[in-house]
Amino acid sequence: MSPANAKLNAFPVFMRVDGGAVAIVGNGEEALAKARLIAQSSAELRIIADHANAELLAFIATSGAVHVDAAYDAAQLEGAALAFAANGDEALDRRVAEDARRLGIPVNAVDRPELCDFFTPALVNRAPVAIAIGTEGAGPVLAQLLRARIDRMLSPSLGRLAALAASFRGAAERLPKGNRRRRFWSDFFAGAPAKAIEAGEFARAHDAALDLLASNAPAAGHIALVGAGPGAEDLLTLRAHRLLMEADAIVYDALVPEGIVAMGRRDAERLPVGKRKGCHSKSQEEINALLIELGRAGKRVVRLKSGDPLVFGRAGEEMAALREAGVAYEVVPGVTAAFAAAADFELPLTLRGVSSSMVFTTGHDLKGNSLPDWAKLAISGATVAVYMGRSVAAEVAGRLIEAGLSPDTAVAVVENASLGNRRRFHGTLADLPSLEARADLTGPVMTIIGDAVAGANFEGSEPLAAHRREDTGHESAANPADEGVEQ
Ligand code: SAH
């Protein structure tokens, strides 16, 4: 998102040109480029060129543009909705711009921003849908790159779908406002009508839209348990993104970044239920009850959890409660913190001949007398990812060493994996206890232990041992509540 102080000097609007004329003064390449752009609209093209080059003449012949084959004169601009000065001649462009302004016609002079009332965008055209990209002249190449990217994203039949939508506007306005109407439109654009248009079956699309209009079934609520990924906004899946944009309500945990919640509709209910230090948070039972209540009210809910919803996310309890209550749900996976941390370290989680299994654990189960199974796996070579492990780092290291894992086993630690402010540490199992005392680690921390860790790229990471408990004088600031505990 732009910083609050970044303001546009050119504000995008869409000009009506139907039934009007657009005048272009110029006889070469630049005039032709503008003529091609304007020819994407229904405006009458008036090309004022007394010595038009061959290409421009050919364009005029095929496009039906009006050719004013005479030396430039201000009177030729009269009645135009927009004017372009594209002569490549500064004095003449300036004259055209001044004349246009005197006549009250907004003008654009090619490559002379100081003479321009408006700029032309890079355009993605799916009439009646248009996407205009502007950079205020800062990056025409960037604008073209963006144009190409957006163009690829949009179905070629989008315009047809929008035209069909326009023909249903009146009918849709007779539906009750709010949920019912919004659902009609989202089913229209994402459901059967859109699919039929995509297949080129226009009559079927029309019928499908009529069916949607008539269907009076009460809205059925639906909960999507969605993984928001480790923090970086662009590690969200496309499916998560789509569901977020369709959601009536977004219920999210503390570790989910604001930027991801903000991808939802502006009028979506946003319900934080997170466990953040010092904030009131809802109990798991309260969260279950909230989801059921929203589902029964017919809402489409996105339940956003950091990372993957099925990894230390208490999704098991939420799914059981929803099943019990008869509320429909689905699960959308996300990039779990261990994978993001491994990527940040270029760390192979499985490594041929070294490690062929992996453990996701919290380390909070190490307190008892008997070693949990995962400790045995670690000893037999599994790569271990420890979630919420900062406050139990000493316990984890101590018990694993006691059980026979070498104190020299490699350890990688990432705070704020995937984010711009991530920090990476490396060391050995013997160094791991130092983690508990580090008051400077305030973000979520992922610890990865195992021989495969030795295959990571440690460049730019800090040594773990450099910050031992006895050096700090701090009491441990870490407790499970600070770790974004979701388990
Ligand atoms: N469902 C989440 C885990 C929730 S438990 C997932 O799949 O990732 C919360 C723990 O996840 C934190 O204590 C921390 O150990 C880990 N974690 C979450 N985001 C992290 C991040 N960006 N960097 C490092 N660890 C993270």
XYZ file of C-alpha atoms and ligand atoms in Angstrom:
513
model
C 0.000 0.000 0.000
C 1.200 3.532 -0.706
C 2.450 5.562 2.192
C -0.146 8.098 3.318
C 1.841 11.002 1.896
C 2.130 9.619 -1.650
C -0.394 11.610 -3.673
C -1.259 11.333 -7.318
C -0.619 14.382 -9.460
C -2.853 12.951 -12.162
C -6.122 11.465 -11.010
C -7.604 8.729 -13.189
C -11.130 9.235 -14.530
C -12.987 7.777 -17.508
C -13.994 10.374 -20.131
C -17.164 9.919 -22.154
C -16.333 9.994 -25.838
C -19.339 8.239 -27.375
C -20.946 10.542 -29.896
C -17.976 12.902 -29.660
C -14.848 13.453 -31.705
C -11.202 13.210 -30.741
C -8.832 15.420 -32.735
C -5.250 14.348 -33.384
C -2.854 16.822 -34.976
C 0.223 15.204 -36.493
C 1.281 13.306 -39.558
C 3.668 10.599 -38.391
C 4.355 7.781 -35.980
C 3.277 9.603 -32.824
C -0.060 10.596 -34.293
C -0.576 7.008 -35.417
C 0.128 5.642 -31.922
C -2.482 7.949 -30.407
C -4.921 7.185 -33.219
C -4.590 3.458 -32.523
C -5.250 4.054 -28.845
C -8.315 6.211 -29.452
C -9.607 3.777 -32.077
C -10.322 1.413 -29.162
C -13.177 3.750 -28.239
C -16.332 4.640 -30.117
C -15.232 8.285 -30.537
C -15.075 9.730 -34.031
C -11.402 10.108 -34.912
C -10.424 13.365 -36.598
C -6.851 13.249 -37.876
C -5.440 16.597 -38.888
C -2.438 15.900 -41.114
C -1.457 17.658 -44.280
C 1.479 15.420 -45.096
C 0.421 12.162 -43.520
C 2.981 9.387 -43.904
C 2.050 6.157 -45.657
C 1.309 4.210 -42.499
C -0.976 6.892 -41.129
C -2.767 7.066 -44.487
C -3.264 3.299 -44.444
C -4.676 3.504 -40.912
C -7.058 6.302 -41.902
C -8.264 4.263 -44.862
C -9.088 1.178 -42.783
C -10.282 2.763 -39.548
C -12.904 5.113 -40.909
C -11.188 8.114 -39.314
C -11.990 11.545 -40.725
C -8.909 12.926 -42.451
C -8.472 16.703 -42.469
C -5.826 16.991 -45.170
C -4.864 20.610 -44.651
C -2.349 22.742 -42.778
C -3.203 23.016 -39.095
C -5.720 25.640 -38.058
C -7.408 26.081 -34.670
C -10.858 25.873 -36.237
C -10.199 22.190 -37.024
C -10.304 21.390 -33.294
C -13.741 22.809 -32.736
C -16.298 20.524 -31.127
C -13.727 17.860 -30.160
C -14.011 16.198 -26.754
C -10.244 15.702 -26.526
C -7.270 16.889 -28.561
C -3.781 15.508 -29.139
C -0.773 17.460 -30.348
C 1.499 14.870 -31.922
C 3.628 16.818 -34.358
C 7.045 16.192 -32.863
C 7.513 19.951 -33.341
C 7.532 21.946 -30.169
C 6.281 25.253 -31.554
C 3.384 23.623 -33.361
C 2.486 21.389 -30.393
C 2.471 24.431 -28.149
C 0.166 26.248 -30.566
C -2.232 23.295 -30.687
C -2.223 23.051 -26.889
C -2.951 26.758 -26.467
C -5.722 26.698 -29.064
C -7.324 23.645 -27.482
C -7.253 25.230 -24.069
C -8.818 28.406 -25.391
C -11.592 26.285 -26.893
C -12.071 24.465 -23.583
C -10.804 21.145 -24.971
C -8.534 19.043 -22.713
C -5.266 18.476 -24.555
C -2.359 16.050 -24.516
C 0.923 16.909 -26.213
C 3.025 13.831 -26.896
C 6.230 13.782 -24.804
C 5.595 17.309 -23.490
C 4.095 16.763 -20.041
C 4.222 20.485 -19.281
C 1.664 21.067 -22.064
C -0.667 18.234 -21.024
C -4.038 18.505 -19.287
C -4.254 14.721 -19.192
C -2.118 11.673 -19.839
C -3.051 8.549 -21.749
C -2.834 5.276 -19.866
C -1.546 1.893 -20.833
C -4.870 0.240 -21.481
C -6.293 -3.226 -20.934
C -9.457 -3.231 -22.971
C -12.280 -5.664 -22.268
C -15.031 -3.229 -23.195
C -17.082 -2.256 -21.307
C -14.405 -3.082 -18.730
C -11.253 -0.995 -18.982
C -8.160 -1.016 -16.851
C -6.029 2.060 -17.231
C -2.471 2.130 -15.910
C -0.694 5.392 -15.316
C 2.733 6.266 -13.975
C 2.582 10.035 -14.552
C 5.218 9.489 -17.198
C 7.665 7.981 -14.711
C 7.747 4.551 -16.316
C 6.153 3.916 -19.688
C 7.967 0.564 -19.863
C 6.735 -0.331 -16.393
C 3.195 0.576 -17.462
C 3.487 -1.762 -20.453
C 4.820 -4.584 -18.284
C 1.915 -4.165 -15.883
C -0.482 -4.010 -18.790
C 0.796 -7.317 -20.131
C 0.588 -8.925 -16.727
C -2.966 -7.776 -16.064
C -4.014 -8.713 -19.557
C -2.886 -12.304 -18.940
C -4.865 -12.445 -15.705
C -8.183 -11.524 -17.265
C -10.330 -13.818 -19.295
C -10.790 -12.672 -22.892
C -14.551 -13.037 -22.347
C -14.631 -10.633 -19.413
C -16.190 -7.899 -21.531
C -19.041 -10.170 -22.585
C -19.666 -11.114 -18.981
C -19.731 -7.448 -17.956
C -22.141 -6.666 -20.795
C -24.447 -9.459 -19.630
C -24.174 -8.084 -16.095
C -25.222 -4.658 -17.322
C -28.355 -6.193 -18.828
C -29.225 -7.726 -15.422
C -28.696 -4.620 -13.348
C -32.321 -3.564 -13.280
C -33.496 -7.039 -12.324
C -30.856 -7.340 -9.608
C -31.921 -4.033 -8.128
C -35.287 -5.585 -7.323
C -33.559 -8.133 -5.064
C -33.361 -7.198 -1.385
C -30.302 -5.065 -0.761
C -27.358 -6.502 1.175
C -26.491 -10.178 1.400
C -29.015 -11.483 -1.125
C -28.058 -9.032 -3.837
C -24.344 -9.344 -3.246
C -24.632 -13.102 -3.424
C -26.480 -12.861 -6.733
C -23.617 -10.865 -8.173
C -20.863 -13.007 -6.772
C -22.606 -16.158 -8.048
C -23.081 -14.364 -11.349
C -19.415 -13.472 -11.738
C -17.963 -16.657 -10.236
C -20.670 -19.243 -10.905
C -22.685 -20.703 -13.780
C -23.206 -17.523 -15.861
C -19.487 -16.766 -15.891
C -18.618 -20.358 -16.746
C -21.115 -20.413 -19.628
C -19.728 -17.153 -21.054
C -16.237 -18.554 -20.768
C -17.398 -21.512 -22.872
C -18.915 -19.156 -25.434
C -22.495 -20.215 -24.618
C -24.313 -16.925 -24.305
C -27.903 -18.200 -24.235
C -27.004 -20.628 -21.461
C -25.287 -17.828 -19.530
C -28.444 -15.759 -19.769
C -30.600 -18.652 -18.525
C -28.207 -19.367 -15.681
C -28.434 -15.745 -14.582
C -32.246 -15.942 -14.670
C -32.066 -19.079 -12.498
C -29.891 -17.277 -9.977
C -32.373 -14.426 -9.875
C -35.276 -16.783 -9.217
C -33.578 -19.034 -6.679
C -34.974 -18.100 -3.337
C -33.133 -20.599 -1.222
C -32.007 -18.985 1.995
C -28.321 -18.182 1.901
C -26.338 -21.061 3.323
C -23.433 -20.012 5.473
C -20.002 -21.353 4.806
C -16.745 -21.207 6.719
C -13.379 -21.428 4.989
C -10.482 -22.233 7.304
C -7.787 -20.435 5.386
C -4.035 -20.428 5.774
C -2.735 -16.868 5.541
C 0.869 -17.993 5.140
C 3.825 -16.970 7.297
C 3.400 -13.223 6.929
C 4.509 -12.051 3.485
C 1.380 -10.954 1.648
C 2.425 -12.518 -1.636
C 2.753 -15.944 -0.048
C -1.027 -16.090 0.206
C -2.575 -18.593 -2.204
C -4.776 -17.399 -5.059
C -7.668 -19.386 -3.586
C -7.256 -17.716 -0.211
C -7.212 -14.363 -1.966
C -10.415 -15.074 -3.866
C -12.248 -16.312 -0.764
C -11.089 -13.258 1.161
C -12.558 -10.974 -1.469
C -15.873 -12.826 -1.329
C -16.134 -13.069 2.456
C -18.867 -11.336 4.446
C -16.851 -11.792 7.630
C -13.166 -12.339 8.354
C -12.221 -13.911 11.673
C -8.481 -13.706 12.176
C -5.669 -14.503 14.556
C -3.057 -12.144 15.910
C -0.203 -13.377 13.710
C -2.148 -12.629 10.508
C -0.777 -9.387 9.050
C -3.106 -6.406 8.673
C -2.275 -6.230 4.950
C -3.827 -9.641 4.369
C -6.975 -8.869 6.349
C -7.221 -5.653 4.324
C -7.536 -7.706 1.116
C -11.132 -8.438 2.129
C -14.055 -6.306 0.991
C -14.199 -2.941 2.635
C -17.643 -3.710 4.047
C -16.708 -7.162 5.370
C -16.957 -7.638 9.125
C -13.462 -7.936 10.574
C -13.297 -9.900 13.771
C -9.925 -10.248 15.508
C -9.914 -13.182 17.898
C -6.165 -13.392 18.246
C -3.955 -14.183 21.072
C -1.676 -11.213 21.171
C 0.269 -10.201 24.214
C -1.705 -7.927 26.478
C -4.895 -8.033 24.413
C -8.097 -9.672 25.323
C -8.484 -12.757 23.254
C -11.368 -15.105 22.825
C -11.232 -18.610 24.216
C -11.333 -21.472 21.728
C -14.923 -22.226 22.772
C -15.906 -18.610 22.089
C -14.260 -18.762 18.666
C -16.094 -22.005 17.831
C -19.386 -20.436 18.917
C -18.706 -17.293 16.857
C -18.021 -19.327 13.704
C -21.223 -21.329 14.188
C -23.247 -18.173 14.772
C -21.870 -16.506 11.622
C -22.435 -19.657 9.581
C -26.017 -19.979 10.774
C -26.645 -16.349 9.864
C -25.846 -17.315 6.237
C -22.511 -15.530 6.119
C -19.551 -16.529 4.031
C -16.762 -16.528 6.542
C -13.019 -16.679 6.130
C -11.352 -17.956 9.269
C -7.779 -16.760 8.725
C -4.983 -18.507 10.512
C -1.301 -17.850 10.159
C 0.717 -20.351 8.151
C -1.271 -23.481 7.429
C -4.566 -23.849 9.276
C -3.960 -27.509 10.064
C -0.552 -26.992 11.691
C -0.823 -25.897 15.332
C -3.876 -23.879 14.442
C -6.558 -25.638 16.533
C -8.424 -26.238 13.315
C -9.296 -29.720 14.560
C -11.534 -28.284 17.276
C -13.124 -25.730 14.969
C -13.899 -28.340 12.321
C -15.411 -30.689 14.919
C -17.628 -27.889 16.262
C -18.751 -26.911 12.750
C -19.510 -30.525 11.817
C -21.487 -30.959 15.003
C -23.464 -27.791 14.258
C -24.063 -28.776 10.640
C -22.292 -25.694 9.244
C -20.501 -26.270 5.917
C -16.771 -25.623 5.806
C -13.688 -26.136 3.714
C -9.959 -25.910 4.351
C -7.511 -23.888 2.274
C -3.866 -24.749 2.922
C -1.217 -22.134 3.495
C 2.567 -21.932 3.633
C 3.478 -23.069 7.098
C 6.161 -21.225 9.091
C 8.618 -24.136 8.844
C 8.571 -23.950 5.049
C 9.001 -20.186 5.041
C 11.890 -20.394 7.503
C 13.538 -23.148 5.461
C 13.175 -21.046 2.292
C 14.717 -18.043 4.046
C 17.726 -20.196 4.902
C 17.813 -22.110 1.599
C 17.631 -25.086 3.911
C 16.776 -28.501 2.447
C 14.243 -30.065 4.828
C 14.916 -33.441 3.322
C 18.386 -34.126 2.068
C 19.400 -37.146 0.074
C 21.386 -39.539 2.221
C 21.063 -37.312 5.299
C 17.426 -36.811 6.230
C 14.305 -38.322 4.754
C 11.652 -37.403 7.293
C 10.429 -34.325 9.028
C 8.757 -33.552 12.343
C 6.473 -30.634 13.167
C 6.463 -30.151 16.918
C 6.137 -27.542 19.644
C 8.562 -28.884 22.186
C 5.909 -28.202 24.821
C 5.435 -31.951 25.236
C 8.962 -32.528 26.541
C 8.145 -31.938 30.170
C 7.184 -35.512 31.145
C 9.517 -38.325 32.062
C 9.297 -40.274 28.863
C 10.624 -38.832 25.638
C 7.938 -38.149 23.060
C 8.186 -40.121 19.820
C 9.443 -37.177 17.836
C 12.621 -37.026 19.921
C 13.372 -40.589 18.821
C 12.762 -39.549 15.229
C 15.179 -36.652 15.647
C 17.823 -39.063 16.862
C 17.260 -41.249 13.843
C 17.875 -38.293 11.523
C 14.545 -36.494 11.022
C 14.591 -32.733 10.477
C 12.695 -31.139 13.368
C 10.714 -27.896 13.065
C 9.861 -26.458 16.464
C 6.844 -24.125 16.598
C 6.403 -21.827 19.585
C 9.756 -23.126 20.705
C 11.514 -20.048 22.037
C 10.361 -20.375 25.633
C 11.259 -24.063 25.739
C 14.537 -23.848 23.806
C 16.665 -25.005 26.736
C 14.312 -27.857 27.501
C 14.296 -28.997 23.866
C 18.087 -28.870 23.586
C 18.660 -30.499 26.991
C 16.309 -33.399 26.450
C 17.516 -34.106 22.923
C 21.165 -34.130 24.002
C 20.313 -36.283 27.010
C 18.563 -38.710 24.700
C 21.629 -39.047 22.517
C 21.450 -36.355 19.833
C 24.868 -34.807 19.319
C 25.304 -31.316 20.831
C 26.947 -30.429 17.506
C 23.751 -31.026 15.537
C 23.065 -27.987 13.348
C 20.289 -25.567 14.322
C 18.732 -22.723 12.307
C 16.435 -20.127 13.838
C 14.354 -17.578 11.929
C 12.400 -14.752 13.475
C 9.659 -13.227 11.285
C 10.256 -15.698 8.468
C 9.289 -14.404 4.995
C 9.044 -10.800 6.202
C 11.300 -7.839 5.456
C 12.384 -7.648 9.093
C 13.311 -11.327 9.385
C 16.377 -12.302 11.366
C 18.297 -15.510 10.907
C 20.544 -17.280 13.403
C 22.594 -20.423 13.118
C 24.432 -22.591 15.594
C 24.329 -25.996 17.217
C 22.031 -27.756 19.618
C 24.425 -26.741 22.416
C 23.798 -23.062 21.541
C 20.017 -23.366 21.401
C 19.294 -22.557 25.095
C 20.589 -18.998 24.504
C 17.391 -18.357 22.570
C 15.253 -18.239 25.696
C 17.070 -15.250 27.093
C 16.921 -13.110 23.986
C 14.623 -10.216 24.771
C 15.393 -8.752 21.323
C 13.348 -11.399 19.532
C 9.817 -10.053 19.652
C 8.373 -11.693 16.526
C 7.405 -15.327 15.999
C 10.390 -17.667 15.959
C 10.893 -20.940 14.095
C 13.648 -23.346 15.092
C 14.852 -26.081 12.772
C 17.120 -28.839 14.092
C 18.858 -31.663 12.275
C 21.756 -32.734 10.098
C 19.983 -31.447 6.980
C 20.293 -27.940 8.450
C 24.016 -28.147 7.687
C 23.025 -27.879 4.015
C 21.574 -24.393 4.530
C 23.116 -21.149 3.329
C 24.329 -19.389 6.455
C 25.587 -16.300 4.656
C 24.327 -13.179 6.378
C 22.943 -15.038 9.391
C 24.041 -14.337 12.948
C 25.686 -16.910 15.221
C 23.340 -18.134 17.949
C 25.974 -18.572 20.623
C 27.004 -14.913 20.540
C 24.155 -14.098 22.872
C 24.244 -16.461 25.799
C 21.882 -16.334 28.735
C 24.623 -15.263 31.164
C 25.565 -12.297 28.941
C 22.197 -10.670 28.980
C 21.199 -10.033 32.551
C 17.610 -10.121 31.234
C 15.005 -12.427 32.534
C 13.476 -14.374 29.725
C 10.897 -12.208 28.018
C 9.531 -15.189 26.234
C 6.443 -16.976 27.330
C 4.003 -18.867 25.202
C 1.583 -15.934 25.073
C 4.217 -13.850 23.286
C 4.778 -16.477 20.663
C 1.510 -16.207 18.884
C 0.554 -19.540 20.384
C -2.298 -21.018 18.487
C -2.062 -24.496 19.796
N -0.410 -22.392 11.789
C 0.872 -21.757 11.896
C 1.534 -21.993 13.236
C 0.853 -21.327 14.361
S 1.668 -21.555 15.898
C 1.771 -22.231 10.767
O 1.428 -23.177 10.050
O 2.829 -21.636 10.570
C 2.607 -20.073 16.030
C 4.077 -20.364 15.835
O 4.347 -20.473 14.452
C 4.986 -19.269 16.314
O 5.246 -19.370 17.698
C 6.242 -19.553 15.517
O 6.960 -20.630 16.055
C 5.655 -20.014 14.202
N 5.576 -18.913 13.240
C 4.482 -18.384 12.685
N 4.806 -17.412 11.790
C 6.152 -17.341 11.800
C 7.106 -16.556 11.107
N 6.738 -15.626 10.208
N 8.406 -16.748 11.361
C 8.818 -17.678 12.250
N 7.957 -18.453 12.923
C 6.645 -18.293 12.705
